[in-house]
Amino acid sequence: MFEKIKGQNKAISLLKRAVESGKIANSYLFYGPAGVGKFTTALYFGMMINCSAAHDKRPCGYCSSCSKFRNFSHPDFLFTFPTPKLDISLDGEIKSAKILEEYKDYIKNKIENPWKKFYFSQNIEIRIDSIRMLEHRINLSPNEGTKKIYIVEHAEMLNEKTANAFLKTLEEPPHDTVIILTTSKLNALLPTIISRCQQIKFYPISQKLIEEELKNQRYLEDTEAKIFARIANGNMEKALVLAEEDSSEVRQNVLIFLQIVISQNDAKFIEFSANFKGSKNILQELISHLIIWISDIAYLQNYPENIINIDSLEMVKQLFMKNPKVENYAFEMIEFLENMQHKLARHVNAQLILIEIYNEFSKIFGGIH
Ligand SMILES: [Zn+2]
């Protein structure tokens, strides 16, 4: 199953060797950029340790143990991640009904579309309750597996208090336990946590590998695969999200937005922005498409064969005419838009973000340059 993970051969062969030689560490830290397969590798590693198939076929993905790992129902597997306040008991019972629904949706999304982002309605961090539950579970013996597997995703979101509580567990983990922390922000972790784990580095995925994945697995056209791979910048997760989006409605909205920018019709913008009250996911998609638009406009003069929105070529030309120097701003604009996506994920009001984007686009495309 490891062949599904692209560009992490070094990490995977290290982990395979550990299992084959029986020298599995008690705690690992998988670190590296976002969207490159750290979580999936951790999951498959746990599956491999507990799989009942022949050695060279592990993880098989189909035995009873693997199946349970795949739908996160294995009694010896615990997945801890940043959440809103859960009021979770030591046995894992969540008392807040509203958050319980979102918690279930998060897991469901992780099983079905692990590359898709999921946004909770409230602020998230790794909660002390979750760590207490993990400690409680760690002290029980395995139910049916060889080892108990604990994945702590986004370990950088342990706050200091929680991290210190967790440190005790990391200091003396039972021998039948494998804890895997994942993070894309190594610097945000306490050094005491880092030093107690075996560190496994993950790398950005090459543009070529992302392109191949988009063409072979998602059936994208050549050009589209190239552009998405470029925008994704080593992040497979992002590339898959771009490929996945059913984009007709969003594309329509993007066209309306760009028209408003060109005409500088503030009244229309206010009307338009009212549609985005509270709908962060739609705005996230809209921003992804604006990123593609910026590339398209920048490509017009020298690389028109790379333009994606070929069916809206007139609009690409209009925007280009508004600012023929757009190529000079393209990198900054894309960075700005990515920043807006991060802000949105951190729960800044969607309408405020849209206003910020409108102002920025107006500066570049609203006047005469
Ligand atoms: Zn198996």
mmCIF file of C-alpha atoms and ligand atoms in Angstrom:
data_model
loop_
_atom_site.group_PDB
_atom_site.id
_atom_site.type_symbol
_atom_site.label_atom_id
_atom_site.label_comp_id
_atom_site.label_asym_id
_atom_site.label_seq_id
_atom_site.Cartn_x
_atom_site.Cartn_y
_atom_site.Cartn_z
ATOM 1 C CA MET A 1 0.000 0.000 0.000
ATOM 2 C CA PHE A 2 2.960 2.281 0.553
ATOM 3 C CA GLU A 3 3.262 2.754 -3.205
ATOM 4 C CA LYS A 4 0.251 5.079 -2.969
ATOM 5 C CA ILE A 5 2.452 7.573 -1.135
ATOM 6 C CA LYS A 6 4.563 9.530 -3.590
ATOM 7 C CA GLY A 7 8.041 10.937 -3.107
ATOM 8 C CA GLN A 8 8.725 9.670 0.443
ATOM 9 C CA ASN A 9 10.794 6.589 -0.324
ATOM 10 C CA LYS A 10 13.442 7.437 2.228
ATOM 11 C CA ALA A 11 10.997 7.688 5.120
ATOM 12 C CA ILE A 12 9.132 4.582 4.031
ATOM 13 C CA SER A 13 12.208 2.400 3.682
ATOM 14 C CA LEU A 14 13.392 3.482 7.142
ATOM 15 C CA LEU A 15 10.072 2.454 8.626
ATOM 16 C CA LYS A 16 9.971 -0.841 6.742
ATOM 17 C CA ARG A 17 13.446 -1.688 7.970
ATOM 18 C CA ALA A 18 12.407 -0.941 11.548
ATOM 19 C CA VAL A 19 9.518 -3.404 11.297
ATOM 20 C CA GLU A 20 11.556 -6.085 9.542
ATOM 21 C CA SER A 21 14.358 -5.917 12.086
ATOM 22 C CA GLY A 22 11.963 -5.740 15.029
ATOM 23 C CA LYS A 23 13.497 -2.434 16.099
ATOM 24 C CA ILE A 24 10.436 -0.259 16.211
ATOM 25 C CA ALA A 25 10.876 2.873 18.307
ATOM 26 C CA ASN A 26 8.323 3.845 20.921
ATOM 27 C CA SER A 27 7.818 7.294 19.528
ATOM 28 C CA TYR A 28 8.308 8.888 16.154
ATOM 29 C CA LEU A 29 8.088 12.425 14.912
ATOM 30 C CA PHE A 30 7.164 12.764 11.232
ATOM 31 C CA TYR A 31 8.011 16.283 10.129
ATOM 32 C CA GLY A 32 8.030 18.064 6.790
ATOM 33 C CA PRO A 33 5.846 20.337 4.665
ATOM 34 C CA ALA A 34 2.051 20.128 4.673
ATOM 35 C CA GLY A 35 0.247 17.829 2.277
ATOM 36 C CA VAL A 36 3.054 15.378 1.510
ATOM 37 C CA GLY A 37 1.687 12.214 3.132
ATOM 38 C CA LYS A 38 2.837 12.277 6.752
ATOM 39 C CA PHE A 39 -0.499 11.164 8.157
ATOM 40 C CA THR A 40 -1.080 8.442 5.566
ATOM 41 C CA THR A 41 2.425 7.095 6.112
ATOM 42 C CA ALA A 42 1.781 7.018 9.871
ATOM 43 C CA LEU A 43 -1.471 5.152 9.328
ATOM 44 C CA TYR A 44 0.108 2.599 6.973
ATOM 45 C CA PHE A 45 3.016 2.158 9.372
ATOM 46 C CA GLY A 46 0.565 1.296 12.140
ATOM 47 C CA MET A 47 -1.245 -1.076 9.773
ATOM 48 C CA MET A 48 2.009 -2.725 8.782
ATOM 49 C CA ILE A 49 2.939 -3.382 12.409
ATOM 50 C CA ASN A 50 -0.396 -5.074 13.081
ATOM 51 C CA CYS A 51 -1.098 -6.689 9.687
ATOM 52 C CA SER A 52 -1.538 -10.466 9.577
ATOM 53 C CA ALA A 53 -0.442 -10.989 5.956
ATOM 54 C CA ALA A 54 2.921 -12.401 4.871
ATOM 55 C CA HIS A 55 5.871 -10.150 5.725
ATOM 56 C CA ASP A 56 6.525 -8.837 2.239
ATOM 57 C CA LYS A 57 2.848 -7.972 1.703
ATOM 58 C CA ARG A 58 2.384 -5.795 4.772
ATOM 59 C CA PRO A 59 0.296 -3.752 5.069
ATOM 60 C CA CYS A 60 -2.054 -5.812 2.906
ATOM 61 C CA GLY A 61 -4.967 -3.428 3.390
ATOM 62 C CA TYR A 62 -7.490 -6.290 3.509
ATOM 63 C CA CYS A 63 -6.945 -8.462 6.581
ATOM 64 C CA SER A 64 -9.236 -7.892 9.527
ATOM 65 C CA SER A 65 -6.686 -5.671 11.266
ATOM 66 C CA CYS A 66 -5.942 -3.546 8.180
ATOM 67 C CA SER A 67 -9.649 -3.090 7.438
ATOM 68 C CA LYS A 68 -10.222 -1.821 10.950
ATOM 69 C CA PHE A 69 -7.323 0.590 10.635
ATOM 70 C CA ARG A 70 -8.707 1.810 7.350
ATOM 71 C CA ASN A 71 -12.000 2.790 8.888
ATOM 72 C CA PHE A 72 -10.413 3.964 12.129
ATOM 73 C CA SER A 73 -12.275 1.383 14.195
ATOM 74 C CA HIS A 74 -9.338 -0.721 15.382
ATOM 75 C CA PRO A 75 -9.488 -0.935 19.188
ATOM 76 C CA ASP A 76 -5.710 -0.486 19.382
ATOM 77 C CA PHE A 77 -5.613 2.619 17.227
ATOM 78 C CA LEU A 78 -6.148 6.090 18.605
ATOM 79 C CA PHE A 79 -6.092 9.238 16.528
ATOM 80 C CA THR A 80 -5.656 12.559 18.317
ATOM 81 C CA PHE A 81 -5.917 15.863 16.480
ATOM 82 C CA PRO A 82 -6.730 19.528 17.145
ATOM 83 C CA THR A 83 -10.396 20.057 17.948
ATOM 84 C CA PRO A 84 -12.759 22.536 19.542
ATOM 85 C CA LYS A 85 -13.504 21.857 23.214
ATOM 86 C CA LEU A 86 -14.843 18.302 23.235
ATOM 87 C CA ASP A 87 -15.606 17.514 26.884
ATOM 88 C CA ILE A 88 -14.360 14.036 26.067
ATOM 89 C CA SER A 89 -14.321 11.386 28.802
ATOM 90 C CA LEU A 90 -11.442 8.971 29.416
ATOM 91 C CA ASP A 91 -13.384 6.378 27.471
ATOM 92 C CA GLY A 92 -13.760 8.678 24.518
ATOM 93 C CA GLU A 93 -17.333 9.789 25.027
ATOM 94 C CA ILE A 94 -17.949 13.288 23.664
ATOM 95 C CA LYS A 95 -20.584 15.217 25.562
ATOM 96 C CA SER A 96 -21.040 18.220 23.329
ATOM 97 C CA ALA A 97 -23.613 17.100 20.733
ATOM 98 C CA LYS A 98 -22.804 19.791 18.173
ATOM 99 C CA ILE A 99 -19.073 19.130 18.281
ATOM 100 C CA LEU A 100 -19.685 15.362 18.236
ATOM 101 C CA GLU A 101 -21.278 15.746 14.796
ATOM 102 C CA GLU A 102 -18.310 17.759 13.523
ATOM 103 C CA TYR A 103 -15.866 15.320 15.134
ATOM 104 C CA LYS A 104 -17.528 12.440 13.274
ATOM 105 C CA ASP A 105 -17.440 14.431 10.034
ATOM 106 C CA TYR A 106 -13.740 15.114 10.534
ATOM 107 C CA ILE A 107 -13.011 11.384 10.876
ATOM 108 C CA LYS A 108 -15.290 10.527 7.955
ATOM 109 C CA ASN A 109 -13.501 13.060 5.785
ATOM 110 C CA LYS A 110 -10.137 11.686 6.887
ATOM 111 C CA ILE A 111 -11.189 8.169 5.835
ATOM 112 C CA GLU A 112 -12.817 9.081 2.538
ATOM 113 C CA ASN A 113 -10.806 12.085 1.325
ATOM 114 C CA PRO A 114 -7.732 12.377 3.523
ATOM 115 C CA TRP A 115 -6.355 15.196 1.376
ATOM 116 C CA LYS A 116 -9.411 17.396 1.873
ATOM 117 C CA LYS A 117 -9.273 20.083 4.499
ATOM 118 C CA PHE A 118 -11.956 20.071 7.133
ATOM 119 C CA TYR A 119 -12.847 23.177 9.081
ATOM 120 C CA PHE A 120 -14.404 23.070 12.535
ATOM 121 C CA SER A 121 -16.825 25.825 13.463
ATOM 122 C CA GLN A 122 -14.790 26.826 16.528
ATOM 123 C CA ASN A 123 -11.156 27.390 17.420
ATOM 124 C CA ILE A 124 -9.062 24.273 17.575
ATOM 125 C CA GLU A 125 -6.082 22.985 19.523
ATOM 126 C CA ILE A 126 -5.000 19.655 20.945
ATOM 127 C CA ARG A 127 -6.992 19.580 24.162
ATOM 128 C CA ILE A 128 -5.874 18.406 27.560
ATOM 129 C CA ASP A 129 -8.926 16.091 27.647
ATOM 130 C CA SER A 130 -7.722 14.373 24.470
ATOM 131 C CA ILE A 131 -4.254 13.878 25.935
ATOM 132 C CA ARG A 132 -5.722 12.506 29.179
ATOM 133 C CA MET A 133 -7.758 10.018 27.166
ATOM 134 C CA LEU A 134 -4.620 9.027 25.262
ATOM 135 C CA GLU A 135 -2.737 8.470 28.534
ATOM 136 C CA HIS A 136 -5.587 6.398 29.846
ATOM 137 C CA ARG A 137 -5.691 4.236 26.728
ATOM 138 C CA ILE A 138 -1.939 3.831 26.636
ATOM 139 C CA ASN A 139 -1.955 2.147 30.008
ATOM 140 C CA LEU A 140 -4.381 -0.551 28.902
ATOM 141 C CA SER A 141 -2.946 -3.612 27.167
ATOM 142 C CA PRO A 142 -3.569 -4.136 23.438
ATOM 143 C CA ASN A 143 -6.941 -5.671 22.622
ATOM 144 C CA GLU A 144 -6.140 -7.584 19.492
ATOM 145 C CA GLY A 145 -3.143 -5.976 17.824
ATOM 146 C CA THR A 146 0.588 -6.549 18.212
ATOM 147 C CA LYS A 147 1.075 -2.962 19.270
ATOM 148 C CA LYS A 148 -1.150 -0.025 20.081
ATOM 149 C CA ILE A 149 -0.786 2.804 17.609
ATOM 150 C CA TYR A 150 -1.305 6.444 18.575
ATOM 151 C CA ILE A 151 -1.177 9.147 15.963
ATOM 152 C CA VAL A 152 -1.078 12.745 17.164
ATOM 153 C CA GLU A 153 -1.635 14.937 14.138
ATOM 154 C CA HIS A 154 -0.525 18.592 14.043
ATOM 155 C CA ALA A 155 1.573 18.127 17.160
ATOM 156 C CA GLU A 156 2.535 21.804 16.935
ATOM 157 C CA MET A 157 -0.937 22.557 18.255
ATOM 158 C CA LEU A 158 -0.214 21.128 21.668
ATOM 159 C CA ASN A 159 -0.171 24.183 23.921
ATOM 160 C CA GLU A 160 2.492 24.364 26.586
ATOM 161 C CA LYS A 161 0.372 22.878 29.347
ATOM 162 C CA THR A 162 -0.845 20.016 27.187
ATOM 163 C CA ALA A 163 2.627 19.392 25.810
ATOM 164 C CA ASN A 164 4.019 19.080 29.330
ATOM 165 C CA ALA A 165 1.310 16.602 30.291
ATOM 166 C CA PHE A 166 2.053 14.635 27.127
ATOM 167 C CA LEU A 167 5.772 14.674 27.816
ATOM 168 C CA LYS A 168 5.256 12.324 30.775
ATOM 169 C CA THR A 169 3.718 9.777 28.421
ATOM 170 C CA LEU A 170 6.568 10.178 25.974
ATOM 171 C CA GLU A 171 9.116 9.652 28.733
ATOM 172 C CA GLU A 172 7.903 6.226 29.717
ATOM 173 C CA PRO A 173 5.777 4.717 26.999
ATOM 174 C CA PRO A 174 4.823 1.049 27.500
ATOM 175 C CA HIS A 175 6.783 -1.262 25.179
ATOM 176 C CA ASP A 176 3.619 -2.340 23.342
ATOM 177 C CA THR A 177 2.978 1.204 22.169
ATOM 178 C CA VAL A 178 4.000 3.237 19.125
ATOM 179 C CA ILE A 179 3.292 6.965 19.251
ATOM 180 C CA ILE A 180 3.607 8.894 16.006
ATOM 181 C CA LEU A 181 3.510 12.678 16.066
ATOM 182 C CA THR A 182 3.152 14.565 12.800
ATOM 183 C CA THR A 183 3.894 18.217 12.209
ATOM 184 C CA SER A 184 4.642 20.676 9.440
ATOM 185 C CA LYS A 185 5.971 23.206 11.968
ATOM 186 C CA LEU A 186 8.881 21.557 13.707
ATOM 187 C CA ASN A 187 10.006 24.843 15.284
ATOM 188 C CA ALA A 188 6.731 25.200 17.137
ATOM 189 C CA LEU A 189 7.329 22.019 19.152
ATOM 190 C CA LEU A 190 8.987 21.946 22.554
ATOM 191 C CA PRO A 191 12.594 20.743 22.172
ATOM 192 C CA THR A 192 11.940 18.222 24.948
ATOM 193 C CA ILE A 193 9.239 16.623 22.817
ATOM 194 C CA ILE A 194 11.382 16.572 19.689
ATOM 195 C CA SER A 195 14.325 14.968 21.467
ATOM 196 C CA ARG A 196 12.246 12.118 22.807
ATOM 197 C CA CYS A 197 11.124 10.954 19.397
ATOM 198 C CA GLN A 198 12.870 9.302 16.514
ATOM 199 C CA GLN A 199 12.667 11.928 13.802
ATOM 200 C CA ILE A 200 11.633 11.038 10.276
ATOM 201 C CA LYS A 201 11.876 13.731 7.654
ATOM 202 C CA PHE A 202 9.346 14.176 4.836
ATOM 203 C CA TYR A 203 10.108 16.132 1.675
ATOM 204 C CA PRO A 204 8.126 18.347 -0.719
ATOM 205 C CA ILE A 205 6.892 16.269 -3.648
ATOM 206 C CA SER A 206 8.432 17.060 -7.025
ATOM 207 C CA GLN A 207 6.288 18.867 -9.566
ATOM 208 C CA LYS A 208 6.753 15.979 -11.954
ATOM 209 C CA LEU A 209 5.406 13.389 -9.492
ATOM 210 C CA ILE A 210 2.384 15.575 -8.726
ATOM 211 C CA GLU A 211 1.738 16.049 -12.435
ATOM 212 C CA GLU A 212 1.858 12.293 -13.037
ATOM 213 C CA GLU A 213 -0.501 11.627 -10.161
ATOM 214 C CA LEU A 214 -2.987 14.189 -11.485
ATOM 215 C CA LYS A 215 -2.849 12.753 -14.997
ATOM 216 C CA ASN A 216 -2.836 9.039 -14.146
ATOM 217 C CA GLN A 217 -5.101 8.977 -11.104
ATOM 218 C CA ARG A 218 -7.323 12.011 -11.642
ATOM 219 C CA TYR A 219 -7.387 11.964 -15.449
ATOM 220 C CA LEU A 220 -6.489 15.615 -15.842
ATOM 221 C CA GLU A 221 -5.320 17.035 -19.140
ATOM 222 C CA ASP A 222 -1.656 17.767 -19.595
ATOM 223 C CA THR A 223 -1.824 21.526 -19.178
ATOM 224 C CA GLU A 224 -4.186 21.475 -16.248
ATOM 225 C CA ALA A 225 -2.029 18.926 -14.444
ATOM 226 C CA LYS A 226 1.025 21.096 -15.042
ATOM 227 C CA ILE A 227 -0.584 24.247 -13.673
ATOM 228 C CA PHE A 228 -2.095 22.601 -10.627
ATOM 229 C CA ALA A 229 1.241 20.924 -9.889
ATOM 230 C CA ARG A 230 2.910 24.291 -10.151
ATOM 231 C CA ILE A 231 0.411 26.012 -7.900
ATOM 232 C CA ALA A 232 0.593 23.172 -5.399
ATOM 233 C CA ASN A 233 4.328 23.751 -4.996
ATOM 234 C CA GLY A 234 5.252 20.340 -3.590
ATOM 235 C CA ASN A 235 1.978 19.903 -1.705
ATOM 236 C CA MET A 236 0.103 16.870 -3.082
ATOM 237 C CA GLU A 237 -2.877 17.580 -0.861
ATOM 238 C CA LYS A 238 -3.363 20.971 -2.438
ATOM 239 C CA ALA A 239 -2.989 19.587 -5.957
ATOM 240 C CA LEU A 240 -5.651 16.956 -5.286
ATOM 241 C CA VAL A 241 -8.023 19.528 -3.847
ATOM 242 C CA LEU A 242 -7.672 21.674 -6.965
ATOM 243 C CA ALA A 243 -8.262 18.616 -9.151
ATOM 244 C CA GLU A 244 -11.247 17.462 -7.127
ATOM 245 C CA GLU A 245 -13.295 20.610 -6.990
ATOM 246 C CA ASP A 246 -16.374 20.570 -9.134
ATOM 247 C CA SER A 247 -15.768 23.993 -10.308
ATOM 248 C CA SER A 248 -18.683 25.156 -12.474
ATOM 249 C CA GLU A 249 -20.458 27.286 -9.862
ATOM 250 C CA VAL A 250 -17.252 28.633 -8.393
ATOM 251 C CA ARG A 251 -15.971 29.486 -11.854
ATOM 252 C CA GLN A 252 -19.173 31.417 -12.511
ATOM 253 C CA ASN A 253 -18.698 33.315 -9.254
ATOM 254 C CA VAL A 254 -15.090 34.088 -10.108
ATOM 255 C CA LEU A 255 -16.177 35.594 -13.430
ATOM 256 C CA ILE A 256 -18.758 37.765 -11.684
ATOM 257 C CA PHE A 257 -16.155 38.878 -9.157
ATOM 258 C CA LEU A 258 -13.600 39.765 -11.834
ATOM 259 C CA GLN A 259 -16.215 41.712 -13.787
ATOM 260 C CA ILE A 260 -16.993 43.724 -10.653
ATOM 261 C CA VAL A 261 -13.266 44.416 -10.189
ATOM 262 C CA ILE A 262 -12.930 45.660 -13.750
ATOM 263 C CA SER A 263 -16.000 47.861 -13.538
ATOM 264 C CA GLN A 264 -15.177 48.987 -9.972
ATOM 265 C CA ASN A 265 -18.834 48.719 -9.123
ATOM 266 C CA ASP A 266 -18.790 48.874 -5.323
ATOM 267 C CA ALA A 267 -22.541 48.499 -4.976
ATOM 268 C CA LYS A 268 -22.431 45.254 -6.926
ATOM 269 C CA PHE A 269 -19.520 44.084 -4.815
ATOM 270 C CA ILE A 270 -21.510 44.589 -1.610
ATOM 271 C CA GLU A 271 -24.325 42.543 -3.089
ATOM 272 C CA PHE A 272 -21.867 39.862 -4.203
ATOM 273 C CA SER A 273 -20.068 39.675 -0.863
ATOM 274 C CA ALA A 274 -23.363 39.146 0.982
ATOM 275 C CA ASN A 275 -23.424 35.665 -0.593
ATOM 276 C CA PHE A 276 -20.312 34.717 1.327
ATOM 277 C CA LYS A 277 -21.611 35.361 4.796
ATOM 278 C CA GLY A 278 -20.329 32.408 6.777
ATOM 279 C CA SER A 279 -19.568 30.174 3.806
ATOM 280 C CA LYS A 280 -15.846 29.719 4.217
ATOM 281 C CA ASN A 281 -15.511 26.615 2.082
ATOM 282 C CA ILE A 282 -16.953 28.340 -0.975
ATOM 283 C CA LEU A 283 -14.621 31.277 -0.461
ATOM 284 C CA GLN A 284 -11.647 28.894 -0.094
ATOM 285 C CA GLU A 285 -12.509 27.438 -3.507
ATOM 286 C CA LEU A 286 -12.999 30.853 -5.009
ATOM 287 C CA ILE A 287 -9.526 31.872 -3.832
ATOM 288 C CA SER A 288 -7.995 28.676 -5.297
ATOM 289 C CA HIS A 289 -9.479 29.674 -8.625
ATOM 290 C CA LEU A 290 -8.302 33.266 -8.362
ATOM 291 C CA ILE A 291 -4.796 31.841 -7.973
ATOM 292 C CA ILE A 292 -5.234 30.020 -11.282
ATOM 293 C CA TRP A 293 -6.559 33.212 -12.847
ATOM 294 C CA ILE A 294 -3.507 35.155 -11.794
ATOM 295 C CA SER A 295 -1.294 32.517 -13.454
ATOM 296 C CA ASP A 296 -3.432 32.662 -16.580
ATOM 297 C CA ILE A 297 -3.186 36.420 -16.902
ATOM 298 C CA ALA A 298 0.552 36.263 -16.328
ATOM 299 C CA TYR A 299 0.884 33.553 -18.993
ATOM 300 C CA LEU A 300 -1.083 35.415 -21.662
ATOM 301 C CA GLN A 301 1.794 37.196 -23.298
ATOM 302 C CA ASN A 302 4.522 34.574 -23.350
ATOM 303 C CA TYR A 303 3.008 31.182 -22.565
ATOM 304 C CA PRO A 304 -0.603 31.307 -23.775
ATOM 305 C CA GLU A 305 -0.551 27.516 -24.238
ATOM 306 C CA ASN A 306 -0.526 27.203 -20.423
ATOM 307 C CA ILE A 307 -3.765 29.094 -19.842
ATOM 308 C CA ILE A 308 -6.393 27.019 -18.066
ATOM 309 C CA ASN A 309 -9.437 29.245 -18.362
ATOM 310 C CA ILE A 310 -9.279 28.936 -22.098
ATOM 311 C CA ASP A 311 -13.079 29.175 -22.315
ATOM 312 C CA SER A 312 -12.891 32.651 -20.761
ATOM 313 C CA LEU A 313 -10.049 33.951 -22.846
ATOM 314 C CA GLU A 314 -11.807 37.289 -23.407
ATOM 315 C CA MET A 315 -11.788 37.969 -19.686
ATOM 316 C CA VAL A 316 -8.140 36.962 -19.393
ATOM 317 C CA LYS A 317 -7.342 39.487 -22.138
ATOM 318 C CA GLN A 318 -9.438 42.220 -20.548
ATOM 319 C CA LEU A 319 -7.641 41.824 -17.236
ATOM 320 C CA PHE A 320 -4.295 41.752 -18.964
ATOM 321 C CA MET A 321 -5.131 44.986 -20.786
ATOM 322 C CA LYS A 322 -5.977 46.549 -17.429
ATOM 323 C CA ASN A 323 -2.453 45.843 -16.285
ATOM 324 C CA PRO A 324 0.034 44.526 -18.843
ATOM 325 C CA LYS A 325 2.714 44.447 -16.136
ATOM 326 C CA VAL A 326 0.784 41.808 -14.211
ATOM 327 C CA GLU A 327 3.597 39.295 -14.632
ATOM 328 C CA ASN A 328 5.652 41.359 -12.192
ATOM 329 C CA TYR A 329 2.974 41.055 -9.524
ATOM 330 C CA ALA A 330 1.932 37.462 -10.112
ATOM 331 C CA PHE A 331 4.135 35.869 -7.483
ATOM 332 C CA GLU A 332 3.169 38.400 -4.824
ATOM 333 C CA MET A 333 -0.515 38.110 -5.721
ATOM 334 C CA ILE A 334 -0.451 34.339 -5.377
ATOM 335 C CA GLU A 335 1.311 34.627 -2.063
ATOM 336 C CA PHE A 336 -1.266 37.171 -0.927
ATOM 337 C CA LEU A 337 -4.118 34.854 -1.924
ATOM 338 C CA GLU A 338 -2.525 31.909 -0.125
ATOM 339 C CA ASN A 339 -2.221 34.082 2.954
ATOM 340 C CA MET A 340 -5.913 34.841 2.697
ATOM 341 C CA GLN A 341 -6.610 31.106 2.629
ATOM 342 C CA HIS A 342 -4.626 30.642 5.822
ATOM 343 C CA LYS A 343 -6.398 33.549 7.463
ATOM 344 C CA LEU A 344 -9.723 32.050 6.486
ATOM 345 C CA ALA A 345 -8.716 28.719 7.971
ATOM 346 C CA ARG A 346 -7.898 30.577 11.182
ATOM 347 C CA HIS A 347 -11.508 31.679 11.295
ATOM 348 C CA VAL A 348 -11.255 35.245 10.204
ATOM 349 C CA ASN A 349 -14.641 36.441 8.947
ATOM 350 C CA ALA A 350 -15.191 35.390 5.313
ATOM 351 C CA GLN A 351 -16.649 38.722 4.219
ATOM 352 C CA LEU A 352 -13.680 40.634 5.621
ATOM 353 C CA ILE A 353 -11.311 38.416 3.669
ATOM 354 C CA LEU A 354 -13.306 38.958 0.505
ATOM 355 C CA ILE A 355 -13.131 42.724 1.001
ATOM 356 C CA GLU A 356 -9.355 42.490 1.424
ATOM 357 C CA ILE A 357 -9.114 40.519 -1.828
ATOM 358 C CA TYR A 358 -11.369 42.988 -3.628
ATOM 359 C CA ASN A 359 -9.182 45.899 -2.526
ATOM 360 C CA GLU A 360 -6.022 44.126 -3.639
ATOM 361 C CA PHE A 361 -7.488 43.174 -7.025
ATOM 362 C CA SER A 362 -8.794 46.707 -7.468
ATOM 363 C CA LYS A 363 -5.288 48.071 -6.959
ATOM 364 C CA ILE A 364 -3.924 45.818 -9.714
ATOM 365 C CA PHE A 365 -6.851 45.600 -12.134
ATOM 366 C CA GLY A 366 -9.214 48.387 -11.124
ATOM 367 C CA GLY A 367 -7.516 51.397 -12.634
ATOM 368 C CA ILE A 368 -5.413 52.217 -15.647
ATOM 369 C CA HIS A 369 -1.757 51.206 -15.452
HETATM 370 ZN ZN ZN B 1 -3.231 -6.592 6.603
#
